């Protein structure tokens, strides 16, 4: 499974959970958002991490503080581009961690 296939698996899983896809691979000069979903009134930025094997660490461990800061900066650009006010719009950053065939959904990481 490559990055695109992992993102497809994540989108399929999240849609099964009732979320709606808003955007994929949103790029700014400050970083990229893998997936943006809608969960009721909440806009959810989803970082997808995939590891074929976990012998060198689990997928979720690769979301570092620096990576989280980049995601937050790119998310701010996304909100601005889409005329969404962060003060009045519920927001969340989640991670979908895929280790081999095991998928884990970590909600509200930052």
Short mmCIF file of C-alpha atoms in Angstrom, two decimals:
data_model
loop_
_atom_site.label_atom_id
_atom_site.label_comp_id
_atom_site.label_asym_id
_atom_site.label_seq_id
_atom_site.Cartn_x
_atom_site.Cartn_y
_atom_site.Cartn_z
CA UNK A 1 0.00 0.00 0.00
CA UNK A 2 1.35 3.41 -0.96
CA UNK A 3 0.40 6.86 0.35
CA UNK A 4 -2.51 7.33 -2.05
CA UNK A 5 -3.91 3.88 -1.28
CA UNK A 6 -3.61 4.58 2.46
CA UNK A 7 -5.49 7.86 2.00
CA UNK A 8 -8.19 6.05 0.00
CA UNK A 9 -8.54 3.49 2.80
CA UNK A 10 -8.76 6.32 5.37
CA UNK A 11 -11.44 8.19 3.40
CA UNK A 12 -13.47 4.99 2.94
CA UNK A 13 -13.24 4.24 6.66
CA UNK A 14 -14.19 7.77 7.73
CA UNK A 15 -17.13 7.87 5.31
CA UNK A 16 -18.31 4.56 6.83
CA UNK A 17 -18.19 6.34 10.20
CA UNK A 18 -20.50 9.08 8.87
CA UNK A 19 -17.99 11.80 7.94
CA UNK A 20 -18.16 13.63 4.59
CA UNK A 21 -15.14 14.36 2.39
CA UNK A 22 -14.46 18.07 1.84
CA UNK A 23 -10.96 18.04 0.31
CA UNK A 24 -7.89 15.89 -0.36
CA UNK A 25 -4.25 16.92 -0.64
CA UNK A 26 -4.77 20.60 0.11
CA UNK A 27 -1.40 22.33 -0.43
CA UNK A 28 -0.07 25.64 0.83
CA UNK A 29 3.39 27.13 1.18
CA UNK A 30 3.14 26.13 4.88
CA UNK A 31 2.40 22.46 4.30
CA UNK A 32 -0.16 19.96 3.06
CA UNK A 33 -3.33 18.52 4.52
CA UNK A 34 -3.92 14.90 3.55
CA UNK A 35 -7.70 14.94 4.04
CA UNK A 36 -10.31 17.42 5.23
CA UNK A 37 -13.61 15.91 6.36
CA UNK A 38 -16.87 17.18 7.83
CA UNK A 39 -18.16 15.51 11.01
CA UNK A 40 -21.54 17.12 11.69
CA UNK A 41 -20.70 20.80 12.25
CA UNK A 42 -17.01 20.05 12.86
CA UNK A 43 -14.31 20.52 10.20
CA UNK A 44 -11.78 17.73 10.65
CA UNK A 45 -8.24 17.78 9.30
CA UNK A 46 -6.98 14.19 9.00
CA UNK A 47 -3.30 13.25 8.79
CA UNK A 48 -2.77 9.76 7.34
CA UNK A 49 0.29 7.77 8.37
CA UNK A 50 1.09 4.34 6.94
CA UNK A 51 3.73 1.80 7.93
CA UNK A 52 3.98 -1.55 6.19
CA UNK A 53 5.58 -3.01 9.34
CA UNK A 54 5.80 -1.65 12.86
CA UNK A 55 9.25 -3.01 13.71
CA UNK A 56 10.72 0.52 13.40
CA UNK A 57 7.80 2.24 15.10
CA UNK A 58 4.06 2.50 14.77
CA UNK A 59 2.53 4.85 12.20
CA UNK A 60 1.07 7.20 14.83
CA UNK A 61 4.54 7.78 16.30
CA UNK A 62 5.55 9.61 13.13
CA UNK A 63 3.25 12.57 13.83
CA UNK A 64 5.80 14.74 15.61
CA UNK A 65 5.27 18.11 17.28
CA UNK A 66 6.92 19.79 14.26
CA UNK A 67 4.57 17.93 11.90
CA UNK A 68 1.58 18.91 14.04
CA UNK A 69 2.63 22.57 13.87
CA UNK A 70 2.83 22.33 10.05
CA UNK A 71 -0.62 20.76 9.94
CA UNK A 72 -2.03 23.52 12.15
CA UNK A 73 -0.51 26.21 9.91
CA UNK A 74 -1.86 24.58 6.72
CA UNK A 75 -5.26 24.12 8.41
CA UNK A 76 -5.34 27.86 9.18
CA UNK A 77 -4.78 28.59 5.46
CA UNK A 78 -7.53 26.11 4.53
CA UNK A 79 -9.98 27.85 6.85
CA UNK A 80 -9.06 31.26 5.43
CA UNK A 81 -9.36 30.05 1.82
CA UNK A 82 -12.78 28.60 2.57
CA UNK A 83 -14.00 31.64 4.51
CA UNK A 84 -14.44 29.63 7.71
CA UNK A 85 -14.06 31.50 10.99
CA UNK A 86 -12.05 29.39 13.47
CA UNK A 87 -13.69 31.28 16.35
CA UNK A 88 -17.17 30.11 15.34
CA UNK A 89 -16.42 26.83 13.52
CA UNK A 90 -15.78 23.63 15.51
CA UNK A 91 -12.40 22.22 14.43
CA UNK A 92 -10.47 19.03 15.07
CA UNK A 93 -7.21 17.41 13.95
CA UNK A 94 -7.25 13.61 13.76
CA UNK A 95 -4.78 10.94 12.69
CA UNK A 96 -5.53 7.75 10.81
CA UNK A 97 -2.61 5.43 11.57
CA UNK A 98 -2.35 2.33 9.40
CA UNK A 99 0.11 -0.36 10.48
CA UNK A 100 -0.03 -3.12 7.88
CA UNK A 101 -3.74 -3.95 7.76
CA UNK A 102 -4.53 -2.46 11.21
CA UNK A 103 -6.24 0.95 11.10
CA UNK A 104 -6.44 3.19 14.16
CA UNK A 105 -8.39 6.49 14.33
CA UNK A 106 -6.93 8.96 16.83
CA UNK A 107 -9.28 11.89 17.37
CA UNK A 108 -8.43 15.44 18.39
CA UNK A 109 -4.65 15.17 18.62
CA UNK A 110 -4.02 18.89 18.56
#
